[in-house]
XYZ file of C-alpha atoms in Angstrom:
417
model
C -38.037 -75.833 -54.862
C -36.389 -72.428 -55.335
C -34.015 -71.359 -52.612
C -34.863 -67.868 -51.303
C -32.077 -65.301 -51.104
C -32.353 -63.543 -47.810
C -30.166 -60.581 -46.831
C -29.823 -59.188 -43.353
C -29.585 -55.441 -42.580
C -25.810 -55.327 -42.350
C -25.283 -57.089 -45.670
C -27.672 -54.677 -47.405
C -25.606 -51.737 -46.102
C -22.419 -53.407 -47.295
C -23.837 -53.897 -50.828
C -25.069 -50.290 -50.942
C -21.589 -49.089 -49.987
C -19.992 -51.129 -52.799
C -22.516 -49.868 -55.355
C -22.427 -46.318 -54.057
C -19.704 -43.610 -54.286
C -21.629 -41.144 -56.414
C -24.016 -38.387 -55.348
C -27.580 -38.268 -56.668
C -28.215 -35.101 -58.670
C -31.283 -33.580 -60.280
C -31.625 -32.274 -63.834
C -30.029 -28.951 -62.869
C -26.973 -30.673 -61.460
C -27.800 -29.905 -57.845
C -26.938 -32.627 -55.304
C -30.022 -34.158 -53.838
C -28.300 -36.827 -51.796
C -24.661 -36.797 -50.850
C -22.461 -39.733 -51.486
C -20.986 -41.664 -48.638
C -18.365 -39.707 -46.735
C -19.370 -36.551 -48.614
C -20.783 -33.377 -47.011
C -20.906 -29.642 -47.686
C -20.323 -28.885 -43.950
C -16.688 -28.242 -43.074
C -15.269 -30.456 -40.405
C -14.507 -28.639 -37.159
C -11.977 -31.211 -35.953
C -9.501 -30.436 -38.722
C -6.033 -29.445 -37.569
C -4.217 -26.961 -39.748
C -1.032 -28.463 -41.261
C 1.686 -26.128 -40.016
C 5.408 -26.432 -39.414
C 4.939 -24.822 -35.985
C 3.678 -28.150 -34.672
C 7.136 -29.620 -35.203
C 9.315 -26.781 -33.916
C 10.593 -26.286 -30.367
C 7.898 -25.546 -27.823
C 7.854 -22.332 -25.783
C 7.836 -22.594 -22.023
C 6.764 -20.001 -19.461
C 7.173 -19.839 -15.682
C 4.389 -19.356 -13.157
C 5.743 -15.882 -12.284
C 5.385 -14.811 -15.923
C 1.861 -16.158 -16.064
C 0.940 -14.327 -12.851
C 2.384 -11.092 -14.248
C 0.399 -11.620 -17.487
C -2.817 -12.228 -15.543
C -2.296 -9.060 -13.493
C -1.699 -6.998 -16.651
C -4.819 -8.118 -18.499
C -7.006 -8.243 -15.418
C -9.442 -5.342 -14.994
C -8.299 -3.828 -11.731
C -11.063 -3.006 -9.281
C -10.743 -2.064 -5.593
C -13.697 -4.333 -4.839
C -12.029 -7.572 -5.993
C -11.221 -10.009 -3.209
C -8.877 -13.005 -3.607
C -10.278 -15.868 -1.548
C -7.602 -18.559 -2.030
C -4.510 -19.342 -4.099
C -3.141 -22.689 -5.298
C 0.078 -23.734 -3.677
C 1.740 -26.072 -6.182
C 5.342 -27.041 -5.286
C 6.915 -26.056 -8.599
C 10.346 -26.041 -7.000
C 10.232 -29.863 -6.824
C 10.093 -30.153 -10.630
C 12.933 -27.727 -11.217
C 15.684 -29.595 -13.036
C 18.327 -26.886 -12.948
C 21.647 -28.374 -11.938
C 24.253 -26.102 -10.406
C 27.617 -26.677 -12.064
C 30.722 -26.100 -9.982
C 32.643 -23.066 -11.141
C 36.033 -23.755 -12.636
C 38.647 -21.137 -13.493
C 41.598 -21.477 -15.792
C 45.072 -21.080 -14.305
C 45.912 -18.299 -16.783
C 42.847 -16.340 -15.737
C 44.390 -15.743 -12.316
C 48.166 -15.822 -12.941
C 48.690 -15.423 -16.711
C 49.339 -12.336 -18.795
C 45.641 -11.636 -18.987
C 45.209 -12.219 -15.276
C 42.541 -10.503 -13.239
C 44.789 -9.706 -10.322
C 44.054 -6.546 -8.366
C 46.404 -3.674 -8.967
C 47.289 -1.069 -6.451
C 45.354 2.155 -7.035
C 46.310 5.470 -5.565
C 43.564 7.843 -4.424
C 45.301 10.793 -6.107
C 48.081 11.315 -8.623
C 49.244 14.863 -7.937
C 49.233 17.257 -4.972
C 46.741 19.523 -6.804
C 44.266 16.668 -7.020
C 44.738 16.026 -3.266
C 44.057 19.680 -2.523
C 40.828 19.602 -4.589
C 39.575 16.556 -2.684
C 40.376 18.207 0.651
C 38.396 21.311 -0.404
C 35.383 19.147 -1.362
C 35.495 17.392 1.994
C 35.639 20.714 3.825
C 32.658 21.979 1.807
C 30.539 18.946 2.733
C 31.643 18.939 6.369
C 28.971 21.406 7.497
C 26.191 19.364 5.854
C 27.593 16.222 7.487
C 27.525 17.894 10.895
C 23.943 19.019 10.379
C 22.870 15.466 9.530
C 24.672 14.065 12.587
C 22.975 16.599 14.878
C 19.599 15.701 13.353
C 20.292 11.993 13.998
C 21.198 12.725 17.635
C 18.041 14.777 18.135
C 15.766 11.960 16.991
C 17.845 9.076 18.289
C 15.360 8.230 21.011
C 12.450 8.525 18.599
C 14.159 6.211 16.079
C 14.746 3.513 18.724
C 11.058 3.673 19.597
C 10.175 3.723 15.929
C 12.142 0.500 15.268
C 10.095 -1.277 17.954
C 6.916 0.127 16.446
C 7.905 -1.087 12.951
C 8.448 -4.642 14.270
C 5.027 -4.497 15.889
C 3.498 -3.209 12.664
C 4.822 -6.091 10.588
C 3.448 -8.533 13.171
C 0.008 -6.977 12.671
C 0.304 -7.090 8.853
C 1.296 -10.765 8.950
C -1.500 -11.709 11.363
C -4.371 -9.797 9.693
C -6.677 -10.882 6.869
C -8.019 -7.349 6.431
C -5.871 -4.248 6.926
C -7.536 -0.907 7.674
C -5.149 1.909 6.910
C -6.310 4.941 8.941
C -5.567 8.307 7.264
C -5.969 11.826 8.578
C -8.613 13.486 6.384
C -6.739 16.819 6.636
C -3.705 15.399 4.847
C -4.400 11.879 3.474
C -1.248 11.584 1.338
C 0.940 13.013 4.122
C -0.279 10.331 6.555
C -0.266 7.411 4.086
C 2.443 4.860 4.773
C 3.789 3.655 1.440
C 5.614 0.783 3.108
C 2.297 -0.828 3.998
C 1.134 -0.802 0.344
C 4.531 -2.083 -0.794
C 4.429 -4.928 1.705
C 0.865 -5.928 0.725
C 1.539 -5.802 -2.991
C 2.677 -9.451 -3.005
C 0.015 -10.467 -0.476
C -3.004 -10.501 -2.764
C -5.082 -12.593 -0.367
C -5.089 -9.685 2.135
C -7.610 -6.850 1.655
C -6.595 -3.227 2.203
C -9.138 -0.533 3.200
C -8.425 3.196 3.418
C -10.315 4.896 6.268
C -10.385 8.700 6.255
C -10.679 9.685 9.907
C -11.427 13.137 11.390
C -13.665 14.142 8.430
C -15.513 16.491 10.758
C -12.498 18.871 10.513
C -12.689 19.019 6.705
C -15.399 20.347 4.315
C -17.626 17.684 2.801
C -16.571 18.453 -0.768
C -12.892 17.957 0.060
C -13.634 14.639 1.718
C -15.677 13.447 -1.279
C -12.858 14.366 -3.679
C -10.305 12.427 -1.650
C -12.636 9.410 -1.443
C -13.049 9.400 -5.236
C -9.293 9.498 -5.722
C -8.395 6.874 -3.129
C -11.177 4.472 -4.120
C -9.530 3.949 -7.530
C -6.986 1.701 -5.826
C -8.671 0.336 -2.708
C -11.990 0.526 -0.881
C -12.179 3.923 0.891
C -14.522 5.134 3.620
C -15.118 8.344 5.625
C -15.119 8.189 9.407
C -14.861 10.232 12.566
C -14.929 9.021 16.160
C -14.994 11.978 18.539
C -16.472 9.750 21.225
C -17.949 6.261 21.677
C -21.528 7.506 21.171
C -20.860 10.346 18.695
C -19.289 8.940 15.497
C -19.867 8.743 11.764
C -19.247 5.945 9.237
C -19.514 3.114 11.736
C -22.367 1.304 9.965
C -20.588 1.447 6.560
C -17.446 -0.068 8.021
C -19.397 -2.818 9.791
C -21.199 -3.678 6.573
C -17.925 -4.147 4.705
C -16.573 -6.280 7.600
C -19.701 -8.491 7.365
C -19.274 -8.898 3.607
C -15.622 -9.853 3.995
C -16.490 -12.283 6.762
C -18.987 -13.962 4.427
C -16.325 -14.249 1.728
C -13.813 -15.709 4.215
C -16.365 -18.133 5.717
C -13.987 -21.070 5.162
C -11.641 -19.633 7.794
C -12.478 -20.185 11.430
C -11.678 -16.593 12.393
C -10.943 -13.306 10.630
C -8.522 -10.668 11.939
C -8.712 -6.959 11.094
C -5.548 -4.905 11.656
C -5.659 -1.124 12.123
C -2.462 0.618 11.008
C -1.431 4.192 10.311
C 0.545 7.199 11.514
C 0.609 8.094 15.209
C -2.438 9.942 16.584
C -4.644 9.303 13.524
C -7.365 7.756 15.684
C -6.878 3.980 15.374
C -7.728 3.259 19.014
C -10.731 5.626 18.943
C -12.154 3.778 15.926
C -11.833 0.400 17.704
C -13.566 1.820 20.794
C -16.422 3.204 18.684
C -16.884 -0.202 16.932
C -17.068 -1.958 20.347
C -19.258 0.770 21.943
C -16.981 0.807 24.976
C -13.433 1.759 25.936
C -11.217 -1.217 25.198
C -8.062 0.676 24.050
C -6.394 3.598 25.825
C -6.733 6.874 23.969
C -4.731 10.106 24.290
C -4.061 13.098 21.977
C -0.313 12.400 22.069
C 1.801 10.073 19.935
C 3.071 6.798 21.370
C 0.065 5.995 23.538
C -0.219 2.502 22.035
C 3.065 0.661 22.744
C 2.353 -2.850 21.479
C -0.294 -4.575 19.382
C -3.505 -5.514 21.137
C -6.229 -8.055 20.290
C -9.847 -6.941 20.676
C -12.876 -9.152 20.039
C -15.486 -7.635 17.680
C -17.721 -10.697 17.209
C -17.471 -14.395 17.949
C -15.267 -15.092 14.927
C -13.898 -11.604 14.142
C -11.030 -9.904 15.942
C -9.492 -6.417 15.702
C -5.805 -5.686 16.219
C -4.655 -2.288 17.399
C -1.090 -1.374 16.372
C 1.305 1.412 17.429
C 1.617 4.279 14.955
C 4.712 4.467 12.818
C 6.142 6.967 10.310
C 9.446 7.589 8.553
C 11.677 10.278 10.088
C 13.221 11.580 6.895
C 12.445 15.158 7.905
C 12.032 16.079 11.584
C 9.861 19.118 10.862
C 7.364 16.972 8.903
C 7.405 14.371 11.672
C 6.624 17.037 14.290
C 3.818 18.632 12.258
C 2.240 15.188 11.712
C 2.199 14.755 15.537
C 4.599 11.826 15.416
C 6.943 13.171 18.069
C 6.004 14.339 21.520
C 6.133 18.127 21.812
C 7.482 17.934 25.375
C 10.751 16.421 24.126
C 11.399 19.198 21.562
C 13.895 22.014 21.771
C 13.768 25.305 19.803
C 10.042 24.893 19.249
C 9.803 28.280 17.498
C 11.321 26.629 14.421
C 8.301 24.350 14.071
C 5.880 27.263 14.593
C 7.572 29.038 11.656
C 7.070 25.872 9.540
C 3.442 25.787 10.701
C 2.932 29.387 9.512
C 4.242 28.418 6.050
C 2.000 25.354 5.972
C -1.238 26.889 7.231
C -0.901 30.558 6.318
C -0.819 33.782 8.255
C -4.516 34.569 7.713
C -5.638 31.309 9.368
C -3.490 32.020 12.497
C -4.831 35.578 12.776
C -8.417 34.350 12.449
C -7.916 31.552 15.002
C -6.409 33.742 17.772
C -8.107 36.990 16.757
C -4.866 39.006 16.624
C -2.939 40.892 13.964
C 0.805 40.563 13.692
C 3.547 41.501 11.228
C 6.094 38.741 11.738
C 6.776 35.782 13.994
C 8.473 37.889 16.693
C 5.491 40.224 16.851
C 3.213 37.143 17.047
C 4.976 35.833 20.187
C 4.803 39.256 21.856
C 1.060 39.665 21.266
C 0.299 36.065 22.205
C 2.313 36.465 25.426
C 0.322 39.547 26.477
C -3.053 38.043 25.456
C -2.658 34.702 27.273
C -0.357 35.905 30.092
C 2.601 33.758 29.064
C 5.391 36.173 29.975
C 8.799 35.878 31.600
C 10.569 38.331 33.858
C 10.885 41.741 32.267
C 7.699 41.292 30.238
C 9.330 39.129 27.545
C 7.130 36.436 25.977
C 7.703 32.785 26.860
C 8.463 31.608 23.326
C 8.775 27.924 24.214
C 5.417 27.783 26.077
C 3.579 29.729 23.376
C 5.038 27.510 20.617
C 3.932 24.346 22.360
C 0.434 25.812 22.900
C 0.104 26.650 19.197
C 1.298 23.168 18.191
C -1.208 21.575 20.578
C -4.019 23.682 19.091
C -3.010 22.568 15.619
C -2.974 18.896 16.503
C -6.387 19.058 18.217
C -8.037 20.762 15.256
C -8.419 24.292 16.675
C -6.339 25.679 13.817
C -8.249 24.735 10.645
C -6.122 23.185 7.912
C -6.688 20.733 5.091
C -5.200 19.809 1.735
C -7.411 19.785 -1.347
C -7.359 16.865 -3.807
C -5.859 17.989 -7.142
C -5.650 14.544 -8.790
C -9.154 14.354 -10.291
């Protein structure tokens, strides 16, 4: 009886492997079947042999990574950051502070760093030159001190308003910066943008108010320019029932509320210069008077919470501005006119800002200079003192009031396109 030689499947593969190792080729030398472990397809898992794998590794901090992301990111005013990861990287910081040690010779040796007595002047001529320089700058110093005294009360109020403003910025998820459409850059608070630069989870919206006092083309140009950085809208709220841009603003608020749906509530803070119409906008959104409104600065003293919907709140803030120049502060309606002295100075600045032709067209009078203007205005409106002299203070305040309320037409054109 012949014993059969049976092979299983694994043994056959093993024998083929031992007998293999060469590729099957045709008469032309082309490979028909590849040998084991042979292929014409390049492996994708191959790692390039390089010395860089064995050199020191480069490390980078999270701040550098964030800066790199911001540089390569395509900036769009319609991007909204929903959440950020808060990883406690400070816990893995292994920097050890070494106690400073100084050598004895560093303090008391020949090369010591001991302070030497320095005289403010070497000769009497040098002393005389310094005295002349101080005398020259004395008048400018006096002028600055007088200006500080004039706006001392306004600055104390302004400090309180700034503290209220930062409370609103910290408490708000969305910040609506209200700008005067007649002078958007003049009423834009750069401190707000600077503060929100590191707060990427907060959304900033520019709202051009009082667009009814400006031509449509000028408003459109400013919107195109401002929308390059942040979302910008046109608005005017002359009354609760008569307004423009309300639906556009509500649509954006709804979209932001949908994005922030993980939060229980969303707060919208309204900030800007005094008398730009923040309270009027809130009243128009609520369709009723919930904030006090007046055409004078300082009407809103503290921040105020107003309910817009069940989960959305609005925060009204007092207006703030920087008092670097008192004339600019007065012409932006940031200081009450009743507290001013020598109001004719501000009327002269208004003439330079608006132009003589606009003043003549508004009051329908012709005048040669500022003195002639006060005389003709006094006779036309009956604002005269004893002896027939014009009441300069009363006329100046009347002109400034007309400018703030939009009777004197003025606007700045956008030249940045």
